[in-house]
Amino acid sequence: MLMKSLADSDPQIAAAIDDELARQRQTIELIASENFTSPAVLEAVGTVLTNKYAEGYPSRRYYGGCEKVDVVENLARQRACELFGCKFANVQPHCGANANLAAYAALVEPGDTILGMSLDQGGHLTHGSPVNFSGKLYNFVPYGLNLETETIDYDELERMATIAHGVGARLMIDMAHIAGLVATGAHPSPFPHADVVTSTSHKTLRGPRGGFILTNDEELARAIDKAVFPGTQGGPLMHVIAGKAVAFGEALQPSFAEYIDNVVANAAALGEGLVQGGLRLVSGGTDNHLCLVDLTPADVTGKDAEHLLDAAGLTVNKNSIPGEPRSPFVTSGIRVGSAAGTTRGFTADEFREIGGLIARVVFNADDEGVLAAVRARVDELLEAHPLYPGL
């Protein structure tokens, strides 16, 4: 039987996919948690591996016929360990939230106390938010920032907990945002300090959407494996694990280190452009891939800025700032990052200009002429850096 193409079998879905590709091509992607995978990763994720049920782990599956997918998962695990300099990796979590859920299940019991960063000061939903499983299952004690420096006050943190091992606690690091930087040494590694490290495989690592967990402790590795399956997940997504393996392999190449160096330099240039345009960066700047922007000088909310910038072809997300007076659905800031734009080929000079374009939009929210001029300049920048020209 000859299979129909997607366009023939489901034109509505095919059209939606085409529209999303067009949207990605026609906007400058500045959301710090997004990136563009390589065509090789896209190809791996779209393979027949999606057909295979593979509950369990390599050589220990609950279904037959897993010999080939075992090769894929073993490569993903080996490459993750090599990339991050650790001994054990579980590459099955479907996302970062699932990775954190499994890590908690391996480390603590429901009701146990966990010290985690407050969501409104830089943490994540899975770091103890009361609306999330983490806040419902565990007793999270939040820590945050010194509101004057807008950075973590480690002396205060130590007074709260006597850092991790000092009180016999376990130290878990969620490096989802900075995984690509850690992989190349552009950011200090959580190892050997952390007992467990969780991450996503997208963001700065530039892989498919998914999660993974790392450790050097063999006993913890066994507990983590059990916490992932059968503890919190069923069959792994073998097509996504193949994409992770490809991405880990790409990140082991010298070209990836060059890419990350550019990501860091471009984020700094983006921040310079924002400041030169009259906006303020939380903590005074950035040393990684993202900037948190205080919109107070422009007297515009994060929600409104997100819509204004989207219309100008600049995709960002609204974000709370330290001491946020507004709802998390409105906010007083935006968060911007350089990972996706760097993948697309934007230079530091272009990122500096992009920062200025953002400032022009938010300071001229009611000036249609300015907004049209920014959109035109964005289109020129995009034309110089085509996205997925082979698709």
Tab-separated table of C-alpha atoms in Angstrom:
chain	number	residue	atom	x	y	z
A	1	MET	CA	0.000	0.000	0.000
A	2	LEU	CA	1.408	3.367	-1.001
A	3	MET	CA	1.261	5.813	1.890
A	4	LYS	CA	-0.055	9.261	1.147
A	5	SER	CA	1.997	12.311	1.953
A	6	LEU	CA	0.918	14.393	4.943
A	7	ALA	CA	-0.389	17.095	2.625
A	8	ASP	CA	-2.634	14.546	0.935
A	9	SER	CA	-3.742	12.623	4.025
A	10	ASP	CA	-4.258	15.535	6.410
A	11	PRO	CA	-4.075	18.898	4.668
A	12	GLN	CA	-5.184	20.788	7.806
A	13	ILE	CA	-2.227	19.548	9.875
A	14	ALA	CA	0.123	19.953	6.925
A	15	ALA	CA	-1.008	23.553	6.523
A	16	ALA	CA	-0.541	24.264	10.241
A	17	ILE	CA	3.016	22.881	10.077
A	18	ASP	CA	3.772	24.967	6.994
A	19	ASP	CA	2.398	28.030	8.753
A	20	GLU	CA	4.604	27.400	11.785
A	21	LEU	CA	7.683	27.042	9.588
A	22	ALA	CA	6.753	30.353	7.962
A	23	ARG	CA	6.328	31.973	11.387
A	24	GLN	CA	9.747	30.762	12.495
A	25	ARG	CA	11.325	32.017	9.289
A	26	GLN	CA	9.611	35.416	9.501
A	27	THR	CA	10.475	36.292	13.120
A	28	ILE	CA	13.636	36.785	15.140
A	29	GLU	CA	13.334	34.165	17.867
A	30	LEU	CA	14.465	35.661	21.174
A	31	ILE	CA	12.729	33.357	23.661
A	32	ALA	CA	15.633	32.143	25.790
A	33	SER	CA	14.283	28.615	26.189
A	34	GLU	CA	13.927	28.000	22.444
A	35	ASN	CA	16.356	27.085	19.695
A	36	PHE	CA	16.484	25.552	16.216
A	37	THR	CA	17.633	21.939	15.936
A	38	SER	CA	19.813	20.759	13.109
A	39	PRO	CA	18.182	19.035	10.113
A	40	ALA	CA	19.808	15.813	11.372
A	41	VAL	CA	17.936	16.070	14.686
A	42	LEU	CA	14.684	16.793	12.839
A	43	GLU	CA	15.293	13.746	10.680
A	44	ALA	CA	15.993	11.472	13.657
A	45	VAL	CA	12.845	12.565	15.489
A	46	GLY	CA	10.714	11.896	12.414
A	47	THR	CA	11.736	8.256	11.972
A	48	VAL	CA	10.169	4.811	12.361
A	49	LEU	CA	11.599	4.647	15.902
A	50	THR	CA	8.305	6.222	16.992
A	51	ASN	CA	6.690	2.836	16.253
A	52	LYS	CA	8.683	0.884	18.853
A	53	TYR	CA	7.544	0.220	22.403
A	54	ALA	CA	10.650	-0.148	24.562
A	55	GLU	CA	9.601	-0.086	28.207
A	56	GLY	CA	12.591	-0.710	30.429
A	57	TYR	CA	16.255	-0.126	29.592
A	58	PRO	CA	18.764	-1.512	27.093
A	59	SER	CA	19.100	-5.291	27.501
A	60	ARG	CA	16.307	-5.138	30.119
A	61	ARG	CA	13.159	-4.448	28.069
A	62	TYR	CA	9.621	-5.668	28.639
A	63	TYR	CA	9.032	-6.120	24.886
A	64	GLY	CA	10.838	-8.087	22.229
A	65	GLY	CA	12.438	-6.603	19.151
A	66	CYS	CA	14.356	-3.882	20.991
A	67	GLU	CA	17.867	-4.758	19.832
A	68	LYS	CA	18.105	-1.834	17.409
A	69	VAL	CA	16.611	0.788	19.695
A	70	ASP	CA	18.989	-0.429	22.423
A	71	VAL	CA	21.836	0.761	20.188
A	72	VAL	CA	20.206	4.191	19.949
A	73	GLU	CA	19.628	4.593	23.687
A	74	ASN	CA	23.106	3.336	24.592
A	75	LEU	CA	24.654	5.878	22.227
A	76	ALA	CA	22.555	8.643	23.769
A	77	ARG	CA	23.616	7.649	27.284
A	78	GLN	CA	27.286	7.276	26.382
A	79	ARG	CA	27.406	10.613	24.574
A	80	ALA	CA	25.639	12.414	27.437
A	81	CYS	CA	28.173	11.040	29.912
A	82	GLU	CA	31.082	12.037	27.695
A	83	LEU	CA	29.655	15.498	27.086
A	84	PHE	CA	29.107	16.321	30.751
A	85	GLY	CA	31.901	14.303	32.333
A	86	CYS	CA	29.791	11.955	34.437
A	87	LYS	CA	29.292	8.211	34.838
A	88	PHE	CA	25.549	7.630	34.498
A	89	ALA	CA	22.800	9.126	32.347
A	90	ASN	CA	19.084	8.468	32.001
A	91	VAL	CA	17.876	9.893	28.683
A	92	GLN	CA	14.232	8.773	28.878
A	93	PRO	CA	12.458	11.738	30.581
A	94	HIS	CA	9.960	13.236	28.167
A	95	CYS	CA	10.704	16.789	29.351
A	96	GLY	CA	12.514	18.771	32.033
A	97	ALA	CA	9.539	18.607	34.384
A	98	ASN	CA	9.520	14.807	34.135
A	99	ALA	CA	13.263	14.750	34.784
A	100	ASN	CA	12.759	16.772	37.963
A	101	LEU	CA	9.809	14.623	39.042
A	102	ALA	CA	11.901	11.472	38.710
A	103	ALA	CA	14.918	13.025	40.413
A	104	TYR	CA	12.824	14.035	43.419
A	105	ALA	CA	11.293	10.555	43.546
A	106	ALA	CA	14.785	9.050	43.633
A	107	LEU	CA	16.123	11.427	46.293
A	108	VAL	CA	13.316	12.148	48.774
A	109	GLU	CA	9.958	10.962	50.074
A	110	PRO	CA	6.666	12.862	49.798
A	111	GLY	CA	6.512	15.460	52.560
A	112	ASP	CA	10.291	15.818	52.828
A	113	THR	CA	11.796	19.301	52.879
A	114	ILE	CA	13.514	20.731	49.806
A	115	LEU	CA	15.159	24.136	49.532
A	116	GLY	CA	14.401	25.561	46.092
A	117	MET	CA	14.517	28.887	44.297
A	118	SER	CA	11.276	30.832	44.351
A	119	LEU	CA	9.438	30.938	41.023
A	120	ASP	CA	8.988	34.710	41.111
A	121	GLN	CA	12.737	35.256	41.554
A	122	GLY	CA	14.139	32.916	38.944
A	123	GLY	CA	13.048	29.400	39.854
A	124	HIS	CA	10.845	27.027	37.870
A	125	LEU	CA	7.353	25.642	38.399
A	126	THR	CA	8.938	22.311	39.336
A	127	HIS	CA	11.079	23.959	42.009
A	128	GLY	CA	8.231	24.118	44.487
A	129	SER	CA	5.428	26.197	43.003
A	130	PRO	CA	2.214	25.493	44.956
A	131	VAL	CA	0.300	24.905	41.719
A	132	ASN	CA	2.794	22.235	40.606
A	133	PHE	CA	3.309	18.613	41.712
A	134	SER	CA	6.538	19.693	43.407
A	135	GLY	CA	4.789	22.099	45.742
A	136	LYS	CA	1.972	19.633	46.393
A	137	LEU	CA	4.129	16.579	47.152
A	138	TYR	CA	7.050	18.122	49.032
A	139	ASN	CA	7.678	20.761	51.675
A	140	PHE	CA	9.528	23.356	49.632
A	141	VAL	CA	11.275	26.183	51.444
A	142	PRO	CA	11.957	28.984	48.948
A	143	TYR	CA	15.055	31.113	48.658
A	144	GLY	CA	15.511	34.121	46.394
A	145	LEU	CA	17.555	37.160	45.539
A	146	ASN	CA	19.012	40.085	47.365
A	147	LEU	CA	16.695	42.739	45.936
A	148	GLU	CA	19.472	45.345	45.922
A	149	THR	CA	21.978	43.311	43.895
A	150	GLU	CA	19.317	41.154	42.192
A	151	THR	CA	21.621	38.156	42.593
A	152	ILE	CA	21.556	35.209	44.984
A	153	ASP	CA	22.845	36.065	48.446
A	154	TYR	CA	24.838	32.903	49.160
A	155	ASP	CA	25.634	33.946	52.699
A	156	GLU	CA	21.916	34.160	53.433
A	157	LEU	CA	21.349	30.881	51.624
A	158	GLU	CA	23.976	29.231	53.784
A	159	ARG	CA	22.338	30.627	56.907
A	160	MET	CA	19.073	29.052	55.764
A	161	ALA	CA	20.453	25.593	55.110
A	162	THR	CA	24.195	25.248	55.759
A	163	ILE	CA	24.786	24.316	52.134
A	164	ALA	CA	23.616	20.813	51.179
A	165	HIS	CA	26.315	18.368	52.252
A	166	GLY	CA	26.992	20.357	55.413
A	167	VAL	CA	23.703	19.062	56.820
A	168	GLY	CA	23.716	15.698	55.077
A	169	ALA	CA	21.378	16.844	52.330
A	170	ARG	CA	21.597	15.981	48.643
A	171	LEU	CA	22.419	18.656	46.078
A	172	MET	CA	20.431	18.614	42.847
A	173	ILE	CA	21.119	21.048	40.012
A	174	ASP	CA	18.593	21.829	37.273
A	175	MET	CA	20.808	23.112	34.447
A	176	ALA	CA	18.144	23.138	31.748
A	177	HIS	CA	18.891	26.645	30.503
A	178	ILE	CA	22.676	26.500	30.646
A	179	ALA	CA	23.320	22.899	29.561
A	180	GLY	CA	24.949	23.950	26.301
A	181	LEU	CA	27.232	26.359	28.143
A	182	VAL	CA	28.171	23.687	30.683
A	183	ALA	CA	28.923	21.233	27.871
A	184	THR	CA	31.637	23.480	26.442
A	185	GLY	CA	33.018	24.938	29.656
A	186	ALA	CA	31.479	28.366	29.089
A	187	HIS	CA	29.721	27.903	32.443
A	188	PRO	CA	31.109	25.973	35.452
A	189	SER	CA	29.958	22.361	35.595
A	190	PRO	CA	27.659	21.171	38.392
A	191	PHE	CA	29.996	18.184	38.751
A	192	PRO	CA	31.676	17.140	40.982
A	193	HIS	CA	29.584	19.122	43.495
A	194	ALA	CA	26.085	17.921	42.581
A	195	ASP	CA	24.671	14.534	43.473
A	196	VAL	CA	22.125	14.709	40.645
A	197	VAL	CA	21.863	16.989	37.612
A	198	THR	CA	18.714	17.379	35.526
A	199	SER	CA	18.307	19.162	32.226
A	200	THR	CA	16.335	19.600	29.066
A	201	SER	CA	17.850	18.624	25.736
A	202	HIS	CA	16.597	21.690	23.865
A	203	LYS	CA	17.385	25.318	24.824
A	204	THR	CA	21.146	25.989	24.568
A	205	LEU	CA	21.902	22.313	23.915
A	206	ARG	CA	20.007	22.612	20.617
A	207	GLY	CA	18.461	19.163	20.645
A	208	PRO	CA	14.891	17.865	20.473
A	209	ARG	CA	12.375	18.691	23.181
A	210	GLY	CA	13.027	16.315	26.072
A	211	GLY	CA	14.865	15.809	29.344
A	212	PHE	CA	17.665	13.772	30.907
A	213	ILE	CA	19.232	13.084	34.309
A	214	LEU	CA	22.924	12.687	35.209
A	215	THR	CA	24.795	11.398	38.250
A	216	ASN	CA	28.128	9.914	39.316
A	217	ASP	CA	26.609	7.793	42.074
A	218	GLU	CA	25.837	4.209	41.043
A	219	GLU	CA	23.266	3.717	43.796
A	220	LEU	CA	21.508	6.950	42.832
A	221	ALA	CA	21.652	5.928	39.175
A	222	ARG	CA	19.684	2.775	39.979
A	223	ALA	CA	17.167	4.800	41.990
A	224	ILE	CA	16.801	7.300	39.154
A	225	ASP	CA	16.219	4.543	36.595
A	226	LYS	CA	13.456	3.085	38.767
A	227	ALA	CA	11.968	6.540	39.341
A	228	VAL	CA	11.740	7.191	35.602
A	229	PHE	CA	10.437	3.706	34.729
A	230	PRO	CA	8.238	2.332	36.149
A	231	GLY	CA	7.998	5.180	38.660
A	232	THR	CA	6.793	8.116	36.585
A	233	GLN	CA	6.789	7.124	32.883
A	234	GLY	CA	5.859	4.257	30.619
A	235	GLY	CA	7.386	3.601	27.228
A	236	PRO	CA	10.239	5.917	26.218
A	237	LEU	CA	10.008	8.039	23.078
A	238	MET	CA	12.701	6.259	21.086
A	239	HIS	CA	12.515	8.680	18.150
A	240	VAL	CA	13.186	11.583	20.532
A	241	ILE	CA	15.991	9.665	22.238
A	242	ALA	CA	17.555	9.262	18.787
A	243	GLY	CA	17.323	13.030	18.369
A	244	LYS	CA	18.991	13.478	21.761
A	245	ALA	CA	21.811	11.155	20.706
A	246	VAL	CA	22.357	13.188	17.543
A	247	ALA	CA	22.333	16.462	19.488
A	248	PHE	CA	24.790	15.145	22.098
A	249	GLY	CA	27.053	14.033	19.259
A	250	GLU	CA	26.846	17.464	17.647
A	251	ALA	CA	27.644	19.129	20.974
A	252	LEU	CA	30.837	17.067	21.232
A	253	GLN	CA	32.179	18.686	18.048
A	254	PRO	CA	34.534	21.718	18.151
A	255	SER	CA	32.013	23.751	16.132
A	256	PHE	CA	29.556	23.589	19.029
A	257	ALA	CA	32.046	25.244	21.388
A	258	GLU	CA	32.408	28.051	18.852
A	259	TYR	CA	28.640	28.320	18.680
A	260	ILE	CA	28.327	28.643	22.471
A	261	ASP	CA	31.084	31.269	22.609
A	262	ASN	CA	29.033	33.248	20.105
A	263	VAL	CA	25.842	32.710	22.128
A	264	VAL	CA	27.477	34.265	25.203
A	265	ALA	CA	29.016	37.163	23.256
A	266	ASN	CA	25.745	37.805	21.434
A	267	ALA	CA	23.721	37.880	24.657
A	268	ALA	CA	26.101	40.497	26.032
A	269	ALA	CA	25.739	42.548	22.838
A	270	LEU	CA	21.943	42.202	22.989
A	271	GLY	CA	22.051	43.534	26.550
A	272	GLU	CA	24.219	46.461	25.484
A	273	GLY	CA	21.706	47.397	22.814
A	274	LEU	CA	18.831	47.255	25.279
A	275	VAL	CA	20.644	49.467	27.785
A	276	GLN	CA	21.738	51.935	25.111
A	277	GLY	CA	18.070	52.110	24.101
A	278	GLY	CA	17.081	53.178	27.620
A	279	LEU	CA	16.015	49.920	29.267
A	280	ARG	CA	17.433	48.274	32.390
A	281	LEU	CA	18.824	44.767	32.778
A	282	VAL	CA	18.062	42.931	36.003
A	283	SER	CA	21.321	42.344	37.953
A	284	GLY	CA	23.059	44.849	35.690
A	285	GLY	CA	23.874	42.532	32.806
A	286	THR	CA	24.370	38.922	31.751
A	287	ASP	CA	27.147	36.341	31.672
A	288	ASN	CA	25.161	33.606	29.942
A	289	HIS	CA	22.660	33.328	27.088
A	290	LEU	CA	19.813	35.511	28.355
A	291	CYS	CA	18.854	38.943	29.639
A	292	LEU	CA	15.993	39.795	31.970
A	293	VAL	CA	14.741	43.234	30.990
A	294	ASP	CA	13.008	45.685	33.326
A	295	LEU	CA	10.445	47.615	31.257
A	296	THR	CA	9.692	50.156	33.983
A	297	PRO	CA	11.591	52.962	32.163
A	298	ALA	CA	9.275	52.503	29.163
A	299	ASP	CA	6.098	52.416	31.262
A	300	VAL	CA	4.818	49.332	29.442
A	301	THR	CA	3.900	45.912	30.825
A	302	GLY	CA	5.547	42.682	29.807
A	303	LYS	CA	2.258	41.445	28.374
A	304	ASP	CA	1.845	44.504	26.174
A	305	ALA	CA	5.505	44.470	25.140
A	306	GLU	CA	5.249	40.833	24.106
A	307	HIS	CA	2.341	41.644	21.761
A	308	LEU	CA	3.972	44.794	20.380
A	309	LEU	CA	7.247	43.040	19.683
A	310	ASP	CA	5.524	40.045	18.122
A	311	ALA	CA	3.850	42.362	15.624
A	312	ALA	CA	7.297	43.758	14.805
A	313	GLY	CA	8.705	40.268	14.174
A	314	LEU	CA	10.554	39.994	17.497
A	315	THR	CA	9.419	36.996	19.558
A	316	VAL	CA	9.945	37.352	23.327
A	317	ASN	CA	8.155	36.282	26.496
A	318	LYS	CA	6.796	38.418	29.316
A	319	ASN	CA	8.597	37.754	32.594
A	320	SER	CA	8.412	38.813	36.217
A	321	ILE	CA	11.247	40.871	37.649
A	322	PRO	CA	12.553	40.776	41.242
A	323	GLY	CA	10.047	42.480	43.529
A	324	GLU	CA	7.426	42.171	40.785
A	325	PRO	CA	4.357	44.331	41.568
A	326	ARG	CA	2.194	42.854	38.795
A	327	SER	CA	0.536	39.499	38.129
A	328	PRO	CA	2.679	36.805	36.430
A	329	PHE	CA	0.163	37.051	33.573
A	330	VAL	CA	1.036	40.739	33.106
A	331	THR	CA	4.558	41.335	34.541
A	332	SER	CA	6.935	44.284	34.378
A	333	GLY	CA	9.606	42.631	32.271
A	334	ILE	CA	10.528	40.495	29.309
A	335	ARG	CA	13.160	37.789	28.938
A	336	VAL	CA	15.292	37.587	25.804
A	337	GLY	CA	17.998	35.166	24.735
A	338	SER	CA	20.577	34.690	22.015
A	339	ALA	CA	20.657	30.909	21.448
A	340	ALA	CA	18.180	30.644	18.562
A	341	GLY	CA	19.365	33.771	16.791
A	342	THR	CA	22.962	32.617	17.029
A	343	THR	CA	22.002	29.292	15.470
A	344	ARG	CA	20.460	31.285	12.648
A	345	GLY	CA	23.700	33.230	12.171
A	346	PHE	CA	23.076	36.657	13.694
A	347	THR	CA	26.278	38.433	14.713
A	348	ALA	CA	27.095	40.443	17.825
A	349	ASP	CA	26.591	43.702	15.918
A	350	GLU	CA	23.191	42.514	14.747
A	351	PHE	CA	22.209	41.450	18.259
A	352	ARG	CA	23.226	44.868	19.562
A	353	GLU	CA	20.977	46.420	16.910
A	354	ILE	CA	18.159	44.021	17.846
A	355	GLY	CA	18.405	45.225	21.436
A	356	GLY	CA	17.976	48.756	20.179
A	357	LEU	CA	14.996	47.739	18.041
A	358	ILE	CA	13.293	46.241	21.104
A	359	ALA	CA	13.807	49.506	22.976
A	360	ARG	CA	12.433	51.528	20.048
A	361	VAL	CA	9.257	49.445	20.041
A	362	VAL	CA	8.524	49.623	23.765
A	363	PHE	CA	9.283	53.343	24.004
A	364	ASN	CA	7.097	54.094	20.966
A	365	ALA	CA	4.165	51.777	21.572
A	366	ASP	CA	1.646	54.197	20.023
A	367	ASP	CA	3.730	55.300	17.025
A	368	GLU	CA	2.678	53.229	14.017
A	369	GLY	CA	5.431	54.759	11.902
A	370	VAL	CA	8.165	53.606	14.277
A	371	LEU	CA	6.652	50.138	14.566
A	372	ALA	CA	6.462	49.802	10.777
A	373	ALA	CA	10.080	50.917	10.419
A	374	VAL	CA	11.216	48.349	12.965
A	375	ARG	CA	9.268	45.602	11.190
A	376	ALA	CA	10.933	46.566	7.910
A	377	ARG	CA	14.406	46.423	9.475
A	378	VAL	CA	13.607	43.056	11.091
A	379	ASP	CA	12.627	41.718	7.663
A	380	GLU	CA	15.991	42.865	6.260
A	381	LEU	CA	17.863	41.109	9.075
A	382	LEU	CA	15.857	37.926	8.549
A	383	GLU	CA	16.482	37.909	4.823
A	384	ALA	CA	20.227	37.795	5.477
A	385	HIS	CA	19.866	34.672	7.637
A	386	PRO	CA	17.449	32.176	6.029
A	387	LEU	CA	16.130	29.380	8.261
A	388	TYR	CA	16.046	25.773	7.052
A	389	PRO	CA	16.491	26.705	3.385
A	390	GLY	CA	16.365	23.008	2.464
A	391	LEU	CA	12.870	22.433	3.822
